[in-house]
mmCIF file with all atom_site columns, C-alpha atoms in Angstrom:
data_model
loop_
_atom_site.group_PDB
_atom_site.id
_atom_site.type_symbol
_atom_site.label_atom_id
_atom_site.label_alt_id
_atom_site.label_comp_id
_atom_site.label_asym_id
_atom_site.label_entity_id
_atom_site.label_seq_id
_atom_site.pdbx_PDB_ins_code
_atom_site.Cartn_x
_atom_site.Cartn_y
_atom_site.Cartn_z
_atom_site.occupancy
_atom_site.B_iso_or_equiv
_atom_site.pdbx_formal_charge
_atom_site.auth_seq_id
_atom_site.auth_comp_id
_atom_site.auth_asym_id
_atom_site.auth_atom_id
_atom_site.pdbx_PDB_model_num
ATOM 1   C CA . MET A 1 1   ? 132.968 103.063 93.595  1.00 71.00 ? 21  MET A CA 1
ATOM 2   C CA . GLN A 1 2   ? 132.457 101.976 90.005  1.00 85.00 ? 22  GLN A CA 1
ATOM 3   C CA . VAL A 1 3   ? 130.826 104.242 87.390  1.00 81.00 ? 23  VAL A CA 1
ATOM 4   C CA . PRO A 1 4   ? 127.625 102.155 87.003  1.00 78.00 ? 24  PRO A CA 1
ATOM 5   C CA . GLU A 1 5   ? 127.146 102.158 90.776  1.00 83.00 ? 25  GLU A CA 1
ATOM 6   C CA . LEU A 1 6   ? 127.683 105.935 90.882  1.00 87.00 ? 26  LEU A CA 1
ATOM 7   C CA . LEU A 1 7   ? 125.191 106.468 88.059  1.00 85.00 ? 27  LEU A CA 1
ATOM 8   C CA . GLU A 1 8   ? 122.659 104.290 89.867  1.00 85.00 ? 28  GLU A CA 1
ATOM 9   C CA . HIS A 1 9   ? 122.978 106.567 92.905  1.00 90.00 ? 29  HIS A CA 1
ATOM 10  C CA . VAL A 1 10  ? 122.693 109.665 90.715  1.00 91.00 ? 30  VAL A CA 1
ATOM 11  C CA . GLY A 1 11  ? 119.563 108.247 89.088  1.00 89.00 ? 31  GLY A CA 1
ATOM 12  C CA . SER A 1 12  ? 118.051 107.466 92.483  1.00 91.00 ? 32  SER A CA 1
ATOM 13  C CA . ALA A 1 13  ? 118.838 110.988 93.701  1.00 94.00 ? 33  ALA A CA 1
ATOM 14  C CA . ILE A 1 14  ? 117.122 112.467 90.645  1.00 95.00 ? 34  ILE A CA 1
ATOM 15  C CA . ASP A 1 15  ? 114.133 110.167 91.316  1.00 94.00 ? 35  ASP A CA 1
ATOM 16  C CA . ILE A 1 16  ? 113.912 111.626 94.811  1.00 96.00 ? 36  ILE A CA 1
ATOM 17  C CA . VAL A 1 17  ? 114.094 115.163 93.406  1.00 96.00 ? 37  VAL A CA 1
ATOM 18  C CA . GLY A 1 18  ? 111.249 114.337 90.995  1.00 95.00 ? 38  GLY A CA 1
ATOM 19  C CA . VAL A 1 19  ? 109.003 112.968 93.715  1.00 96.00 ? 39  VAL A CA 1
ATOM 20  C CA . ALA A 1 20  ? 109.900 115.906 95.974  1.00 97.00 ? 40  ALA A CA 1
ATOM 21  C CA . ALA A 1 21  ? 109.003 118.355 93.193  1.00 96.00 ? 41  ALA A CA 1
ATOM 22  C CA . ILE A 1 22  ? 105.563 116.792 92.875  1.00 96.00 ? 42  ILE A CA 1
ATOM 23  C CA . VAL A 1 23  ? 104.925 116.582 96.631  1.00 97.00 ? 43  VAL A CA 1
ATOM 24  C CA . LEU A 1 24  ? 106.274 120.035 97.451  1.00 97.00 ? 44  LEU A CA 1
ATOM 25  C CA . GLY A 1 25  ? 104.557 121.532 94.415  1.00 96.00 ? 45  GLY A CA 1
ATOM 26  C CA . ALA A 1 26  ? 101.244 120.043 95.511  1.00 96.00 ? 46  ALA A CA 1
ATOM 27  C CA . ALA A 1 27  ? 101.729 121.376 99.039  1.00 97.00 ? 47  ALA A CA 1
ATOM 28  C CA . VAL A 1 28  ? 102.712 124.855 97.848  1.00 96.00 ? 48  VAL A CA 1
ATOM 29  C CA . SER A 1 29  ? 99.870  124.939 95.314  1.00 94.00 ? 49  SER A CA 1
ATOM 30  C CA . THR A 1 30  ? 97.407  123.985 98.026  1.00 94.00 ? 50  THR A CA 1
ATOM 31  C CA . TRP A 1 31  ? 98.840  126.580 100.392 1.00 94.00 ? 51  TRP A CA 1
ATOM 32  C CA . ILE A 1 32  ? 98.575  129.314 97.750  1.00 91.00 ? 52  ILE A CA 1
ATOM 33  C CA . ALA A 1 33  ? 95.005  128.335 96.906  1.00 90.00 ? 53  ALA A CA 1
ATOM 34  C CA . LEU A 1 34  ? 93.920  128.257 100.546 1.00 90.00 ? 54  LEU A CA 1
ATOM 35  C CA . ASP A 1 35  ? 95.649  131.561 101.246 1.00 88.00 ? 55  ASP A CA 1
ATOM 36  C CA . SER A 1 36  ? 94.022  133.133 98.210  1.00 86.00 ? 56  SER A CA 1
ATOM 37  C CA . TRP A 1 37  ? 90.620  131.855 99.277  1.00 85.00 ? 57  TRP A CA 1
ATOM 38  C CA . ARG A 1 38  ? 91.123  133.046 102.856 1.00 84.00 ? 58  ARG A CA 1
ATOM 39  C CA . ARG A 1 39  ? 92.303  136.533 101.910 1.00 81.00 ? 59  ARG A CA 1
ATOM 40  C CA . ARG A 1 40  ? 89.865  137.304 99.145  1.00 77.00 ? 60  ARG A CA 1
ATOM 41  C CA . ASN A 1 41  ? 87.139  134.841 99.974  1.00 67.00 ? 61  ASN A CA 1
ATOM 42  C CA . SER A 1 42  ? 87.222  134.219 96.247  1.00 66.00 ? 62  SER A CA 1
ATOM 43  C CA . THR A 1 43  ? 85.562  131.311 94.546  1.00 69.00 ? 63  THR A CA 1
ATOM 44  C CA . LYS A 1 44  ? 87.927  131.586 91.569  1.00 80.00 ? 64  LYS A CA 1
ATOM 45  C CA . ILE A 1 45  ? 90.765  129.562 93.018  1.00 84.00 ? 65  ILE A CA 1
ATOM 46  C CA . TYR A 1 46  ? 90.185  126.350 91.072  1.00 83.00 ? 66  TYR A CA 1
ATOM 47  C CA . GLU A 1 47  ? 91.854  127.341 87.780  1.00 84.00 ? 67  GLU A CA 1
ATOM 48  C CA . PRO A 1 48  ? 95.029  128.842 89.322  1.00 87.00 ? 68  PRO A CA 1
ATOM 49  C CA . TYR A 1 49  ? 95.240  125.923 91.739  1.00 90.00 ? 69  TYR A CA 1
ATOM 50  C CA . ARG A 1 50  ? 94.911  123.393 88.924  1.00 88.00 ? 70  ARG A CA 1
ATOM 51  C CA . ARG A 1 51  ? 97.490  125.265 86.831  1.00 88.00 ? 71  ARG A CA 1
ATOM 52  C CA . ASN A 1 52  ? 100.022 125.395 89.690  1.00 91.00 ? 72  ASN A CA 1
ATOM 53  C CA . LEU A 1 53  ? 99.452  121.749 90.566  1.00 92.00 ? 73  LEU A CA 1
ATOM 54  C CA . GLY A 1 54  ? 99.864  120.729 86.920  1.00 89.00 ? 74  GLY A CA 1
ATOM 55  C CA . ARG A 1 55  ? 103.144 122.648 86.689  1.00 90.00 ? 75  ARG A CA 1
ATOM 56  C CA . SER A 1 56  ? 104.566 120.852 89.702  1.00 93.00 ? 76  SER A CA 1
ATOM 57  C CA . ILE A 1 57  ? 103.531 117.478 88.248  1.00 91.00 ? 77  ILE A CA 1
ATOM 58  C CA . LEU A 1 58  ? 105.150 118.401 84.922  1.00 89.00 ? 78  LEU A CA 1
ATOM 59  C CA . LEU A 1 59  ? 108.389 119.356 86.651  1.00 92.00 ? 79  LEU A CA 1
ATOM 60  C CA . GLY A 1 60  ? 108.392 116.134 88.657  1.00 93.00 ? 80  GLY A CA 1
ATOM 61  C CA . LEU A 1 61  ? 107.743 114.056 85.527  1.00 89.00 ? 81  LEU A CA 1
ATOM 62  C CA . GLU A 1 62  ? 110.716 115.667 83.795  1.00 89.00 ? 82  GLU A CA 1
ATOM 63  C CA . PHE A 1 63  ? 113.001 114.678 86.671  1.00 93.00 ? 83  PHE A CA 1
ATOM 64  C CA . LEU A 1 64  ? 111.569 111.142 86.774  1.00 90.00 ? 84  LEU A CA 1
ATOM 65  C CA . VAL A 1 65  ? 112.135 110.670 83.033  1.00 87.00 ? 85  VAL A CA 1
ATOM 66  C CA . ALA A 1 66  ? 115.713 111.920 83.391  1.00 89.00 ? 86  ALA A CA 1
ATOM 67  C CA . ALA A 1 67  ? 116.334 109.497 86.260  1.00 90.00 ? 87  ALA A CA 1
ATOM 68  C CA . ASP A 1 68  ? 114.903 106.583 84.271  1.00 85.00 ? 88  ASP A CA 1
ATOM 69  C CA . ILE A 1 69  ? 117.119 107.413 81.304  1.00 85.00 ? 89  ILE A CA 1
ATOM 70  C CA . ILE A 1 70  ? 120.234 107.617 83.469  1.00 86.00 ? 90  ILE A CA 1
ATOM 71  C CA . LYS A 1 71  ? 119.509 104.406 85.329  1.00 83.00 ? 91  LYS A CA 1
ATOM 72  C CA . THR A 1 72  ? 118.468 102.418 82.270  1.00 82.00 ? 92  THR A CA 1
ATOM 73  C CA . VAL A 1 73  ? 120.875 103.521 79.565  1.00 77.00 ? 93  VAL A CA 1
ATOM 74  C CA . ALA A 1 74  ? 123.961 104.149 81.691  1.00 76.00 ? 94  ALA A CA 1
ATOM 75  C CA . VAL A 1 75  ? 123.581 101.314 84.196  1.00 72.00 ? 95  VAL A CA 1
ATOM 76  C CA . THR A 1 76  ? 121.773 98.388  82.513  1.00 72.00 ? 96  THR A CA 1
ATOM 77  C CA . PRO A 1 77  ? 121.716 98.916  78.730  1.00 76.00 ? 97  PRO A CA 1
ATOM 78  C CA . THR A 1 78  ? 119.985 95.699  77.653  1.00 80.00 ? 98  THR A CA 1
ATOM 79  C CA . PHE A 1 79  ? 117.358 95.501  74.911  1.00 84.00 ? 99  PHE A CA 1
ATOM 80  C CA . THR A 1 80  ? 114.692 94.639  77.470  1.00 85.00 ? 100 THR A CA 1
ATOM 81  C CA . SER A 1 81  ? 115.532 97.545  79.775  1.00 81.00 ? 101 SER A CA 1
ATOM 82  C CA . VAL A 1 82  ? 115.713 99.986  76.862  1.00 82.00 ? 102 VAL A CA 1
ATOM 83  C CA . GLY A 1 83  ? 112.335 98.721  75.633  1.00 86.00 ? 103 GLY A CA 1
ATOM 84  C CA . VAL A 1 84  ? 110.813 99.208  79.072  1.00 84.00 ? 104 VAL A CA 1
ATOM 85  C CA . LEU A 1 85  ? 112.397 102.666 79.187  1.00 84.00 ? 105 LEU A CA 1
ATOM 86  C CA . ALA A 1 86  ? 110.853 103.523 75.809  1.00 87.00 ? 106 ALA A CA 1
ATOM 87  C CA . VAL A 1 87  ? 107.394 102.592 77.087  1.00 89.00 ? 107 VAL A CA 1
ATOM 88  C CA . ILE A 1 88  ? 107.880 104.553 80.318  1.00 85.00 ? 108 ILE A CA 1
ATOM 89  C CA . VAL A 1 89  ? 109.163 107.623 78.461  1.00 83.00 ? 109 VAL A CA 1
ATOM 90  C CA . PHE A 1 90  ? 106.276 107.387 75.977  1.00 88.00 ? 110 PHE A CA 1
ATOM 91  C CA . ILE A 1 91  ? 103.690 107.245 78.755  1.00 88.00 ? 111 ILE A CA 1
ATOM 92  C CA . ARG A 1 92  ? 105.296 110.080 80.725  1.00 81.00 ? 112 ARG A CA 1
ATOM 93  C CA . THR A 1 93  ? 105.672 112.192 77.583  1.00 83.00 ? 113 THR A CA 1
ATOM 94  C CA . PHE A 1 94  ? 101.995 111.669 76.781  1.00 86.00 ? 114 PHE A CA 1
ATOM 95  C CA . LEU A 1 95  ? 101.119 112.688 80.336  1.00 84.00 ? 115 LEU A CA 1
ATOM 96  C CA . SER A 1 96  ? 103.330 115.769 80.037  1.00 81.00 ? 116 SER A CA 1
ATOM 97  C CA . TRP A 1 97  ? 101.704 116.812 76.774  1.00 82.00 ? 117 TRP A CA 1
ATOM 98  C CA . SER A 1 98  ? 98.241  116.247 78.209  1.00 83.00 ? 118 SER A CA 1
ATOM 99  C CA . LEU A 1 99  ? 99.081  118.333 81.264  1.00 83.00 ? 119 LEU A CA 1
ATOM 100 C CA . GLN A 1 100 ? 100.576 121.046 79.061  1.00 80.00 ? 120 GLN A CA 1
ATOM 101 C CA . LEU A 1 101 ? 97.361  121.145 77.054  1.00 83.00 ? 121 LEU A CA 1
ATOM 102 C CA . GLU A 1 102 ? 95.287  121.378 80.236  1.00 79.00 ? 122 GLU A CA 1
ATOM 103 C CA . ILE A 1 103 ? 97.467  124.104 81.779  1.00 79.00 ? 123 ILE A CA 1
ATOM 104 C CA . GLU A 1 104 ? 98.042  126.374 78.796  1.00 79.00 ? 124 GLU A CA 1
ATOM 105 C CA . GLY A 1 105 ? 95.222  125.404 76.442  1.00 78.00 ? 125 GLY A CA 1
ATOM 106 C CA . ARG A 1 106 ? 97.622  124.584 73.612  1.00 74.00 ? 126 ARG A CA 1
ATOM 107 C CA . TRP A 1 107 ? 100.033 121.842 72.607  1.00 71.00 ? 127 TRP A CA 1
ATOM 108 C CA . PRO A 1 108 ? 103.715 122.382 73.492  1.00 67.00 ? 128 PRO A CA 1
ATOM 109 C CA . TRP A 1 109 ? 104.663 122.893 69.835  1.00 71.00 ? 129 TRP A CA 1
ATOM 110 C CA . GLN A 1 110 ? 102.005 125.520 69.151  1.00 72.00 ? 130 GLN A CA 1
ATOM 111 C CA . LYS A 1 111 ? 102.849 129.218 69.384  1.00 73.00 ? 131 LYS A CA 1
ATOM 112 C CA . ASP A 1 112 ? 101.610 131.168 72.364  1.00 70.00 ? 132 ASP A CA 1
ATOM 113 C CA . GLU A 1 113 ? 99.203  133.655 70.813  1.00 68.00 ? 133 GLU A CA 1
ATOM 114 C CA . THR A 1 114 ? 98.836  135.629 74.038  1.00 64.00 ? 134 THR A CA 1
ATOM 115 C CA . SER A 1 115 ? 102.546 136.400 74.232  1.00 59.00 ? 135 SER A CA 1
ATOM 116 C CA . PRO A 1 116 ? 103.557 139.900 73.112  1.00 60.00 ? 136 PRO A CA 1
ATOM 117 C CA . THR A 1 117 ? 106.386 138.420 71.012  1.00 56.00 ? 137 THR A CA 1
ATOM 118 C CA . ALA A 1 118 ? 104.082 135.983 69.210  1.00 51.00 ? 138 ALA A CA 1
ATOM 119 C CA . GLY A 1 119 ? 103.412 136.964 65.596  1.00 48.00 ? 139 GLY A CA 1
#
């Protein structure tokens, strides 16, 4: 097996891990929310559910970006494929930042003011 072929398989495996992270994260988030609602009969499950779901999407996006980088740069490094990769990474990075803002209420580069170690 040649190196490009091996890297293509590695990239595909990481793609699968990314999709699995999103699907499993959504299932686990839903399970936790339903269990929380059932046990406490609480109506305040939306925010934690949304936060957990957003975290699983963020994790999946990170894996998908890594897989795209491996498959594009290591396997087919043409100007067209690198350009397409740049657009994909830009879109996924924007989505990640937007999700981060929704989950934590701050941009990724801002300090966490609720943390005990934050100034």
